[in-house]
Coordinates of C-alpha atoms and ligand atoms in Angstrom, one line a residue:
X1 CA 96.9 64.6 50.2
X2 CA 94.3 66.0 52.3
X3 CA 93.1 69.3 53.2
X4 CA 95.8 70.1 55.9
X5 CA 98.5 68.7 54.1
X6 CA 97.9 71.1 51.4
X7 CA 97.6 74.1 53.7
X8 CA 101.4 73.3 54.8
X9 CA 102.8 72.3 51.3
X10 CA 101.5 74.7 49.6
X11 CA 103.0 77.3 52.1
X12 CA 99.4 79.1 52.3
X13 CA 99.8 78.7 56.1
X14 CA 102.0 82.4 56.4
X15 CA 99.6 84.1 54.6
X16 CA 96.2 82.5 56.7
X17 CA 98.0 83.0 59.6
X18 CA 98.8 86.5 58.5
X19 CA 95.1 87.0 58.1
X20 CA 93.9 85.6 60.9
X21 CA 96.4 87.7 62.7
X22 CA 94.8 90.4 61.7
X23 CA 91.3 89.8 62.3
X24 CA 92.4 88.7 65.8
X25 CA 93.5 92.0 66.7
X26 CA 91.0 93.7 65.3
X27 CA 88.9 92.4 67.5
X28 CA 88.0 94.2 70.9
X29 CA 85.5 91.1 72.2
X30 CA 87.0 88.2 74.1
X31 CA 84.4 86.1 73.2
X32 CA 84.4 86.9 69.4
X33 CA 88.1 86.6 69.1
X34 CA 88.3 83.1 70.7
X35 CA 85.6 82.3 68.7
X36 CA 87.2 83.4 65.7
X37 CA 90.4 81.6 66.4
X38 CA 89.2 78.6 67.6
X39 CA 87.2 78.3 64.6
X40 CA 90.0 78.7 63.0
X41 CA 91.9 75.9 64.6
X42 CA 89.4 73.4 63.9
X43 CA 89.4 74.1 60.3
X44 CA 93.1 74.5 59.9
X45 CA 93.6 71.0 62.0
X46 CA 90.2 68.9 60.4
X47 CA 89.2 68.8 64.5
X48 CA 85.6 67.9 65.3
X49 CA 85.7 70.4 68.0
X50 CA 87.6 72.8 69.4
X51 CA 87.8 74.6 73.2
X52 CA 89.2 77.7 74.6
X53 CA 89.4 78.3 78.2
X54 CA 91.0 81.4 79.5
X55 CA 91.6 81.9 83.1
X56 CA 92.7 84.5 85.8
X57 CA 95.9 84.2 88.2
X58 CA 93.7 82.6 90.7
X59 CA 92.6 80.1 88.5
X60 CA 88.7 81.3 88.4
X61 CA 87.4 80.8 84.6
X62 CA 87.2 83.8 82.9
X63 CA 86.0 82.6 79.0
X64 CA 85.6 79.6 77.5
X65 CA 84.3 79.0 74.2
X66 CA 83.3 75.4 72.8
X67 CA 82.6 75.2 69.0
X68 CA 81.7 72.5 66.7
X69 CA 83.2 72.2 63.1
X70 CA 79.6 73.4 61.9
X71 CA 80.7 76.6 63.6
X72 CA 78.2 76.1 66.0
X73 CA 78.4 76.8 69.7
X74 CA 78.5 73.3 71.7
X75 CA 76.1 73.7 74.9
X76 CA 77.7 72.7 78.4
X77 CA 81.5 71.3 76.8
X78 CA 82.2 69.9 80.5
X79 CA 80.1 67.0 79.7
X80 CA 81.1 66.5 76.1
X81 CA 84.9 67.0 76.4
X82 CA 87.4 65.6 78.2
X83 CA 88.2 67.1 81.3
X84 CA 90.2 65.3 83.1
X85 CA 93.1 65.9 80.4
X86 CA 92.0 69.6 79.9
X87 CA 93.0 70.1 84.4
X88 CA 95.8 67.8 83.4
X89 CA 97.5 70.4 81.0
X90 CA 96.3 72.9 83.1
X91 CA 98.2 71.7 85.9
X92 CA 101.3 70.8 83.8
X93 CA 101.2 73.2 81.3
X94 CA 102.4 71.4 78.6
X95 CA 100.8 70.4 75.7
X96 CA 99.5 66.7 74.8
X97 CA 98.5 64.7 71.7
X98 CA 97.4 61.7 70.9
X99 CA 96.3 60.4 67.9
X100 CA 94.9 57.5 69.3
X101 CA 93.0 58.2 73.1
X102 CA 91.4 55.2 73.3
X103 CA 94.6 53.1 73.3
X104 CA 96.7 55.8 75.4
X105 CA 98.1 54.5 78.6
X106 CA 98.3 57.5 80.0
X107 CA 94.6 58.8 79.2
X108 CA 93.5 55.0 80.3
X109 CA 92.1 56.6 84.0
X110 CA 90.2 58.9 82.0
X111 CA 87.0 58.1 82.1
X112 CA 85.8 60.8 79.8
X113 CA 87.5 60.1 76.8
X114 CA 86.1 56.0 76.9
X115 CA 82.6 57.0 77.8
X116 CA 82.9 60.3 75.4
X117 CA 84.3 58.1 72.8
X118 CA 87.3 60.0 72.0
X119 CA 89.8 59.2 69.5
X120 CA 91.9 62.0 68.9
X121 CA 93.2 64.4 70.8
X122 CA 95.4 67.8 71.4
X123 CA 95.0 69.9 74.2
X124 CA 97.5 72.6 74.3
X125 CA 98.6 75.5 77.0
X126 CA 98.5 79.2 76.5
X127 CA 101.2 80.7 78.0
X128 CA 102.6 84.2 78.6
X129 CA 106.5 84.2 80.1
X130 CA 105.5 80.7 81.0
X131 CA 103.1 81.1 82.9
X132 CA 99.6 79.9 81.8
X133 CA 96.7 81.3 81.3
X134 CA 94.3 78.9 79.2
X135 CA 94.1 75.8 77.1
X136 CA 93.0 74.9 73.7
X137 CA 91.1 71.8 73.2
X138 CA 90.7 70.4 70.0
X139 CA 89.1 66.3 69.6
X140 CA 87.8 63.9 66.7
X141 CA 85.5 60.9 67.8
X142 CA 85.1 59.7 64.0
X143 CA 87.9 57.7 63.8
X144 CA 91.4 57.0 64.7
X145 CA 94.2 59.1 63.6
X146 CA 92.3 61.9 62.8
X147 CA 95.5 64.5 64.0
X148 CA 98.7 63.4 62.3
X149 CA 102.3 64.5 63.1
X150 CA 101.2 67.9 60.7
X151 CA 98.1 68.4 62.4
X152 CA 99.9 69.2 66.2
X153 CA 102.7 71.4 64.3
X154 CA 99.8 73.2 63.0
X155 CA 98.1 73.0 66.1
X156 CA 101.2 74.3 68.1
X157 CA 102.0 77.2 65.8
X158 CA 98.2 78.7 65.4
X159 CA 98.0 77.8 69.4
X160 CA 101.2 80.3 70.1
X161 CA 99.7 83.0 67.9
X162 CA 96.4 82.8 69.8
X163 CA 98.3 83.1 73.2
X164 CA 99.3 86.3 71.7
X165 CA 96.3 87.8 71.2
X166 CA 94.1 86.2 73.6
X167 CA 96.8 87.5 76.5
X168 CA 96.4 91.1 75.4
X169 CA 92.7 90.9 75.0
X170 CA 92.6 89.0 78.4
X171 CA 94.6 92.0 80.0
X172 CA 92.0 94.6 78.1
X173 CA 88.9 92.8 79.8
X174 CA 90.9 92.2 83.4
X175 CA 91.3 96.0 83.1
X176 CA 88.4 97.2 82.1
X177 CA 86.4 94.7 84.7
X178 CA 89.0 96.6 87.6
X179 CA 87.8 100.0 86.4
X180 CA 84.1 99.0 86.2
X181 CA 84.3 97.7 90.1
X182 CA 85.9 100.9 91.3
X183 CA 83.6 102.8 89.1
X184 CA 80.7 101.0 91.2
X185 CA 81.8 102.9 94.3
X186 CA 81.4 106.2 92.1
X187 CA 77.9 105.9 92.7
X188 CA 77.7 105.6 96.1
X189 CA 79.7 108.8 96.6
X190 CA 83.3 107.1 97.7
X191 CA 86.4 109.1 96.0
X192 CA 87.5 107.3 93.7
X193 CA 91.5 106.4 93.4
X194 CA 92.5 104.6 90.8
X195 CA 96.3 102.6 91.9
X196 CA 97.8 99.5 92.7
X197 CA 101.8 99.9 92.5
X198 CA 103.0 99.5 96.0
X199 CA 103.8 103.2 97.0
X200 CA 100.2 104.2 96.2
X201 CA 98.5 101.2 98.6
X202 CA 100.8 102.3 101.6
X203 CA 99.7 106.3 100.7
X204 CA 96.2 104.8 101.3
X205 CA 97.2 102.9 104.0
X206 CA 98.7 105.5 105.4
X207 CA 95.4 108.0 105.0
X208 CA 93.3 104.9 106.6
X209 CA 94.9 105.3 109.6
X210 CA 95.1 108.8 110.2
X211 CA 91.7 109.6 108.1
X212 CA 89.5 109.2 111.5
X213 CA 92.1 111.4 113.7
X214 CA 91.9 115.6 113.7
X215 CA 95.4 115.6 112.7
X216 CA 96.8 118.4 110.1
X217 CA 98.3 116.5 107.4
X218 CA 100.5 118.1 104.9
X219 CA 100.7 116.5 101.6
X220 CA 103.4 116.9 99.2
X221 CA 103.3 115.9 95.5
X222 CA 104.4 117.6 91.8
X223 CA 101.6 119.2 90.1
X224 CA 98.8 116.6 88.5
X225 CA 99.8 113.7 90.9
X226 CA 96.2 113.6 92.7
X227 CA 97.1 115.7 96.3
X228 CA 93.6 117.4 96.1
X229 CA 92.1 114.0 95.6
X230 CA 93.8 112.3 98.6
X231 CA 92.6 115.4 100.6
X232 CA 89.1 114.6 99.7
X233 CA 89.8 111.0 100.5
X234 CA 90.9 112.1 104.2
X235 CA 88.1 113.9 104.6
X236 CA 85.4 111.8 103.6
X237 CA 86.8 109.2 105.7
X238 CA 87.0 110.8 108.5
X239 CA 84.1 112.0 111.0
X240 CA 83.8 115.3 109.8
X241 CA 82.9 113.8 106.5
X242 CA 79.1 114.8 106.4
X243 CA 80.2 118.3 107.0
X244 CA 81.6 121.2 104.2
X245 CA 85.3 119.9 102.5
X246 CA 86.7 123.7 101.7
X247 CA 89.6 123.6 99.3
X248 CA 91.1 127.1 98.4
X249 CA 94.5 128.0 96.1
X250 CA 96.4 129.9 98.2
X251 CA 98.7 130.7 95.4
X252 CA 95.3 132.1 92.9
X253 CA 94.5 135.2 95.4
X254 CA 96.6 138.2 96.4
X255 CA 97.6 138.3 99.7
X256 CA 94.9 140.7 101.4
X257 CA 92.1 138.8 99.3
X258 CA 93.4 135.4 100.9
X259 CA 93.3 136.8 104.1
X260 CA 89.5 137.8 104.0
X261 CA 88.8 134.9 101.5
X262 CA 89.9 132.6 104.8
X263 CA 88.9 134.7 108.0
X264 CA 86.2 136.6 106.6
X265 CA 85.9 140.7 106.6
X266 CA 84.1 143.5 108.3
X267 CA 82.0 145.9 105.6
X268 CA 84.3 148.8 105.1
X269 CA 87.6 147.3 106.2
X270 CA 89.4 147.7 102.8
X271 CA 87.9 149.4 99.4
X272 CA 85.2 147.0 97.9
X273 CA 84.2 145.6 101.4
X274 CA 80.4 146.7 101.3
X275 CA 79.2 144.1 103.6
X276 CA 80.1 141.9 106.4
X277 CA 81.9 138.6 104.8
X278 CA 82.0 135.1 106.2
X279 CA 85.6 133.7 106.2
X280 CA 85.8 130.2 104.8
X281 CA 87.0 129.2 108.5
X282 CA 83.7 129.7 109.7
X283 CA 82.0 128.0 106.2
X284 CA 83.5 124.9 106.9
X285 CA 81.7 125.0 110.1
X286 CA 83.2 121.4 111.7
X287 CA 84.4 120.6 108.0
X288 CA 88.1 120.3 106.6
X289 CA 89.8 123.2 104.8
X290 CA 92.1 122.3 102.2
X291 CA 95.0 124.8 101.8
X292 CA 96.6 124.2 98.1
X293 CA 99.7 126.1 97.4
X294 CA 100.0 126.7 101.3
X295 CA 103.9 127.7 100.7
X296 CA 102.4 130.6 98.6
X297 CA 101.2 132.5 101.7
X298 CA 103.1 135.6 103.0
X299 CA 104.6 135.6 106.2
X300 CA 101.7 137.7 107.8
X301 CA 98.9 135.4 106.7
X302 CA 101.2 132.4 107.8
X303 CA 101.5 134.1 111.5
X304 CA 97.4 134.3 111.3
X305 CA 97.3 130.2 110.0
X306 CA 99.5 129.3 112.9
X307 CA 97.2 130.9 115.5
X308 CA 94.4 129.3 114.3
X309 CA 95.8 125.9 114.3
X310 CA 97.4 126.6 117.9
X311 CA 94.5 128.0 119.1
X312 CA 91.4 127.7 117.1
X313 CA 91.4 131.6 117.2
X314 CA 90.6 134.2 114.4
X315 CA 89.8 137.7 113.6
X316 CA 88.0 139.0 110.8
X317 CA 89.5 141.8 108.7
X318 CA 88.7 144.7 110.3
X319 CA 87.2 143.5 113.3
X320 CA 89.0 142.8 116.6
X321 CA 86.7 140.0 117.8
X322 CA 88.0 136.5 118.4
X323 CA 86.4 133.8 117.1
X324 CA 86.7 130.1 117.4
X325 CA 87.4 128.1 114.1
X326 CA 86.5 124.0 114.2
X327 CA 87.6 123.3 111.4
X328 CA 90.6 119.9 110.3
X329 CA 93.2 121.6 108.4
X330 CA 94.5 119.7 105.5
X331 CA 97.7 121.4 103.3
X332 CA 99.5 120.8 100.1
X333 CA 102.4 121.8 98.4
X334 CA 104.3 121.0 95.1
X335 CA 107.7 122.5 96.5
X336 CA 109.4 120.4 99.5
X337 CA 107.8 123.1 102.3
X338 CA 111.4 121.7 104.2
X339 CA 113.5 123.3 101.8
X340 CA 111.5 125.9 102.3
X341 CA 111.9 126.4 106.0
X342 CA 115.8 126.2 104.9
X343 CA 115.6 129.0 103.1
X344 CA 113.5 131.0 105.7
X345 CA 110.9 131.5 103.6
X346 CA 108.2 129.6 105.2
X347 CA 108.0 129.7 108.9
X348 CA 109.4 126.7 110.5
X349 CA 107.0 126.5 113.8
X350 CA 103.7 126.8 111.1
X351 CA 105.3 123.9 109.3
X352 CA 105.8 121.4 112.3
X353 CA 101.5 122.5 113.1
X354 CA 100.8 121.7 109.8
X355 CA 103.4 118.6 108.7
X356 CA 102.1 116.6 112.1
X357 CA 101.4 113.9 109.2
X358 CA 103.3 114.0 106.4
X359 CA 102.1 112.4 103.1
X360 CA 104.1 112.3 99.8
X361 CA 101.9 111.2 96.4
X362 CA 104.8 109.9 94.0
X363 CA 104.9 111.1 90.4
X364 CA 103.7 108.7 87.7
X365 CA 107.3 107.9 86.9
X366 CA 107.5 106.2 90.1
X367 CA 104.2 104.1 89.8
X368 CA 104.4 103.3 85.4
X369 CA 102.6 100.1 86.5
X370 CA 99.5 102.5 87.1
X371 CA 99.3 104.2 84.1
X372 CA 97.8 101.8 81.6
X373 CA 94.8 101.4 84.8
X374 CA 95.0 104.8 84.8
X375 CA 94.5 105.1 80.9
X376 CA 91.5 102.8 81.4
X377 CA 89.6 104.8 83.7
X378 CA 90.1 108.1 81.8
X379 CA 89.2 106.2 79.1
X380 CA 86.1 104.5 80.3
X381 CA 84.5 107.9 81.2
X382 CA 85.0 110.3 78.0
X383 CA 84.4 106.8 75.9
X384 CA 80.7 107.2 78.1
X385 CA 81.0 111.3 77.7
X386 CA 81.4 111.5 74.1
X387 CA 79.9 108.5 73.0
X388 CA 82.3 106.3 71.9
X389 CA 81.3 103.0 73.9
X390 CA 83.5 100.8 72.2
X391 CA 87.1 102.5 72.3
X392 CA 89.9 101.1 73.1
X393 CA 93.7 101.0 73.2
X394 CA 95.6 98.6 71.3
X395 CA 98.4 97.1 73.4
X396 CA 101.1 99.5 71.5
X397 CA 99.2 102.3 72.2
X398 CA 99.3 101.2 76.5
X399 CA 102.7 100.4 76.3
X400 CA 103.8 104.2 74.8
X401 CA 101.6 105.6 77.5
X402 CA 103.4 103.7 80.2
X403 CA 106.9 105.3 78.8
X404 CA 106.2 108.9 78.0
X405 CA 107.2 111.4 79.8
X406 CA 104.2 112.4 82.0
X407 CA 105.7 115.5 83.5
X408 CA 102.4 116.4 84.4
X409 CA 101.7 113.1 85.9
X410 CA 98.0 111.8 86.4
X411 CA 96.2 115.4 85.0
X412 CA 98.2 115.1 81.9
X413 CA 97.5 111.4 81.3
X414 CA 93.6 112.6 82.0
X415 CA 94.2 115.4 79.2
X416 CA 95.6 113.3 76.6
X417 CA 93.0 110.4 76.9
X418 CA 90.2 112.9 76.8
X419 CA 92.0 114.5 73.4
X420 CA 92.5 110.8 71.5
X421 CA 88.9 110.4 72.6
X422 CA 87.8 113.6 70.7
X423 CA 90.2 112.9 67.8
X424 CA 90.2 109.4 67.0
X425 CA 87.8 107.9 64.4
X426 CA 89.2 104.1 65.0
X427 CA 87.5 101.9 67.7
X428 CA 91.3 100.9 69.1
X429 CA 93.5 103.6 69.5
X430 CA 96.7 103.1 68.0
X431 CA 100.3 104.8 69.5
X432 CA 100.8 107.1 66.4
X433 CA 97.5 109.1 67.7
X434 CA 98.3 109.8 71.2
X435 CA 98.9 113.3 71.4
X436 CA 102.1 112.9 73.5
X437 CA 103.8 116.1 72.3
X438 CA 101.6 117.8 74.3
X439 CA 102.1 120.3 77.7
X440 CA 101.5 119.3 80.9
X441 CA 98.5 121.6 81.0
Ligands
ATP1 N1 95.0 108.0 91.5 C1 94.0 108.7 90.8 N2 93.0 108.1 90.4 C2 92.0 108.7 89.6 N3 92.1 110.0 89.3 C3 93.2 110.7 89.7 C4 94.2 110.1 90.5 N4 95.1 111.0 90.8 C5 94.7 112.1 90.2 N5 93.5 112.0 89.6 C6 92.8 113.0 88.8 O1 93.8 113.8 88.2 C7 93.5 115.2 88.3 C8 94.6 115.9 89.1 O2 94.5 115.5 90.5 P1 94.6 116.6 91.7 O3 93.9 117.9 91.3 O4 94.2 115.9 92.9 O5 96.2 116.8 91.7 P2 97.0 117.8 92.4 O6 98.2 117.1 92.9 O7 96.2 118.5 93.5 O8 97.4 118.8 91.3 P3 98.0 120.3 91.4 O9 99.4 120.2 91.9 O10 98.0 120.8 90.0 O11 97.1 121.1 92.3 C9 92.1 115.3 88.9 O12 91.2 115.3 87.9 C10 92.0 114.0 89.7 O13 90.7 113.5 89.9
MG2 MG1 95.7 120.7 93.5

C-alpha cells in the first residue's frame, strides 16, 4: 500500500482537506495560495510536478505557478511541461489523465510529452458555473503508471476545492487591480467614479456628451448616491474646467443669507453687512456653480435664479446695479423637483431653465453589482489611511455588503468600510464585523 492509498483508506483525506481548506482561505496572496495548494496536490497525488495557471475572461494569463515535489519553484514550465495538452483542456475544459502518455493515442501529436519524456499525466480544469478559469497540471517522468485510478479521484476532488478558493482569490486580485487603475487617474487630477453596472456607464455616457455644452443640468438622486460627484465630473470635463467649480447647499443657509451668499451684498444692506460682499456668481467667474438642495430655495430667491439663467443678470443685496454672471449652472435635488412643480411649490418655468438636461444617479439597490467594487475602493484608501496595507474582505463579508440595505447608498457604504477599517484587528474582514446596523449618516 503506498503513500496515497493510505491517505484514502485511512479516511485522513476529510480532515487534510479540511486543513488545507483552511489555510487556503486564509490566504490573501494569489501566488502563495496556489502555491500552497499545488504543493499540496503533488504530495497528496506522488506527482513530480505540479502547475497552476489562472486566467482572465479574455484568456490573458493572470498566475501561474510551476512547483517541483522538492517544493521548489520550476523556472520557465512552458518548456518543461506539456503544453499542447495544458491549451487542450483549456479549450475543452474537461479534465484528462493518462497513466501512460507515451503510449496515448491521443497525446501521440504531442510533441512535448515524447521529447519531455512524459509518463504520466492529469491536467484538470478549474471551473466556476462552468466556465473556466485555469488548469492544474500535475506529471511524473520516472516511470509508468505513476497516477492510478486513486490518484485522479484524489486529483479531481483537491482540484474542485482549489477552484473554490482560487475563484474567490482571483475575483479579490481582478478587483483590487480595477481599483488600483482607476486610482491611477487619481493622480492626475480626473474625478474618480467608481461603476460598471449598466445604468451607471449610460449616466457617464450621458455626462460625456453634454459635459463640453453650457447646458444647465439638473441631477436628481437619493442622498449618498454620488450627485455632487457627477457635478464635478461635468465640470471638469467641460471647457470651463480650469476655472472655479462652486458648490453651495441651498438647503444649509436661511433664506436672506442664500441670497447674499449667491449674488453678493452691499455693506449696510441688512444688520452684520459691514462691507461690500462678492456673490459666489461672480466667484465662479466663467466657472460652474453647483446648486445642492436647489428645491430648498424660496419662491423669491427662485425668481432671482431664473433671471440669472434667462438673462445672465443680477443685483447685489442692496444695490440696484445689474451685473452680468458667466457662470454654467449645474442643480441637484433628492426630491423629484416634478413632483414638486405639481404641488406648486417650485416654480415650473425655473425648472424647465434648469432641467434642459436631466440626469438621474440610481440608488445602490439598483446597481448591487457595484458595491463589492465599491467596497474595494473605500477599502483600498482607509487600508493606505490607517495603515492596514493588507486588509481585506473575505467573500462572505462582500456578499452581505451587496445585500444590505444601503439606504444611504454609496456615503453609507464609504462610512461603514471606513468603521471595519478602524475596528477590525483580522487581516480579512469577516461578515459578522461589518457594522451594518448602522444609520445612513
Ligand atoms: N460612483 C462613485 N465612486 C466613488 N465614490 C463615490 C461614488 N458615488 C459617490 N461617491 C462618494 O460618496 C460620497 C457621497 O457622494 P456625493 O456627495 O456626490 O453624493 P450626493 O448624492 O451629492 O449626496 P447628498 O444627497 O447627501 O448631497 C462622496 O464621498 C463621494 O465621493
Ligand atoms: Mg450632495
Amino acid at each position: 500500500m503506498d503513500e496515497r492509498t493510505n491517505l484514502l483508506s485511512q479516511n485522513n483525506f476529510q480532515e487534510a482537506i479540511f486543513e488545507l481548506g483552511k489555510q487556503l482561505l486564509a490566504t490573501a496572496d494569489v501566488k502563495l495560495l496556489l502555491t500552497q495548494a499545488i504543493d499540496a496536490l503533488i504530495e497528496w497525488t506522488g506527482a513530480e510536478r505540479g502547475l497552476v495557471i489562472l486566467f482572465d475572461e479574455s484568456d490573458e494569463e493572470l498566475f501561474e505557478i510551476a512547483r517541483h515535489k522538492s517544493q521548489k519553484d520550476i523556472e520557465r514550465p512552458q518548456n518543461q511541461t506539456s503544453h499542447t495538452l495544458i491549451a487542450q483542456v483549456r479549450k475543452q475544459g474537461t479534465p484528462f489523465f493518462s497513466p501512460n502518455a507515451l503510449e496515448d493515442p491521443s497525446l501521440s501529436h504531442s510533441e512535448s510529452v515524447m521529447s519531455l519524456h512524459i509518463l504520466s499525466v492529469a491536467c484538470l480544469p478549474l471551473l466556476k458555473d462552468q466556465n473556466i478559469f485555469g488548469v492544474v497540471y500535475l506529471d511524473h517522468r520516472g516511470f509508468t503508471g505513476a497516477f492510478t485510478e486513486e490518484t485522479f479521484i484524489i486529483a479531481q476532488k483537491v482540484t474542485d476545492f482549489i477552484s473554490l478558493a482560487a475563484y474567490s482569490a482571483l475575483e479579490r486580485y481582478q478587483l483590487r487591480r480595477q481599483v488600483r487603475e482607476l486610482e491611477g487617474k487619481l493622480g492626475t487630477n480626473e474625478i474618480v467614479i467608481i461603476g460598471q453596472h449598466e445604468k451607471m456607464l449610460r449616466l457617464i455616457q450621458n455626462v460625456n456628451q453634454i459635459a463640453e455644452t453650457d447646458v444647465s443640468v439638473l441631477i436628481q438622486g437619493e442622498s449618498g448616491t454620488g450627485k455632487e460627484l457627477i457635478a464635478r465630473l461635468i465640470h471638469h470635463r467641460s471647457k470651463r474646467r480650469a476655472r472655479p467649480f462652486i458648490p453651495v447647499n441651498c438647503a444649509a443657509l436661511v433664506d436672506t443669507l442664500l441670497e447674499s451668499e449667491l449674488f453678493g451684498h452691499r455693506k449696510g444692506a441688512f444688520t452684520g453687512a459691514l462691507a461690500d460682499r462678492v456673490g459666489l456668481f461672480e466667484r465662479a467667474d466663467s466657472g460652474t456653480v453647483f446648486l445642492d438642495e436647489v428645491s430648498d430655495m424660496s419662491p423669491g430667491l427662485q425668481s432671482k435664479l431664473l433671471r440669472v439663467l434667462q438673462s445672465g443678470e443680477y443685483t447685489r443685496v442692496g444695490e440696484n446695479k445689474i451685473r452680468h454672471a458667466d457662470v454654467r449652472i449645474l442643480a441637484a435635488s433628492s426630491t423629484k423637483l416634478s413632483l414638486l412643480v405639481k404641488k406648486n411649490q417650485f416654480r415650473e418655468d425655473l425648472y424647465y431653465r434648469l432641467n434642459v438636461v436631466e440626469l438621474d444617479v440610481p440608488p445602490l439597490r439598483e446597481r448591487k453589482s457595484d458595491i463589492p467594487l465599491l467596497a474595494n475602493f473605500f477599502l483600498n484608501k482607509y487600508a493606505i489611511k490607517y495603515h492596514k496595507p493588507d486588509m481585506h474582505f473575505s467573500s462572505g463579508a462582500l456578499d452581505k455588503l451587496q445585500n444590505a440595505p444601503l439606504s444611504g447608498n454609496v456615503r453609507q457604504l464609504d462610512n461603514i468600510v471606513q468603521r471595519v477599517v478602524v475596528m477590525c484587528d483580522q487581516e480579512c474582514i469577516q461578515p459578522d464585523q461589518l457594522p451594518l446596523e448602522m444609520s445612513s449618516d
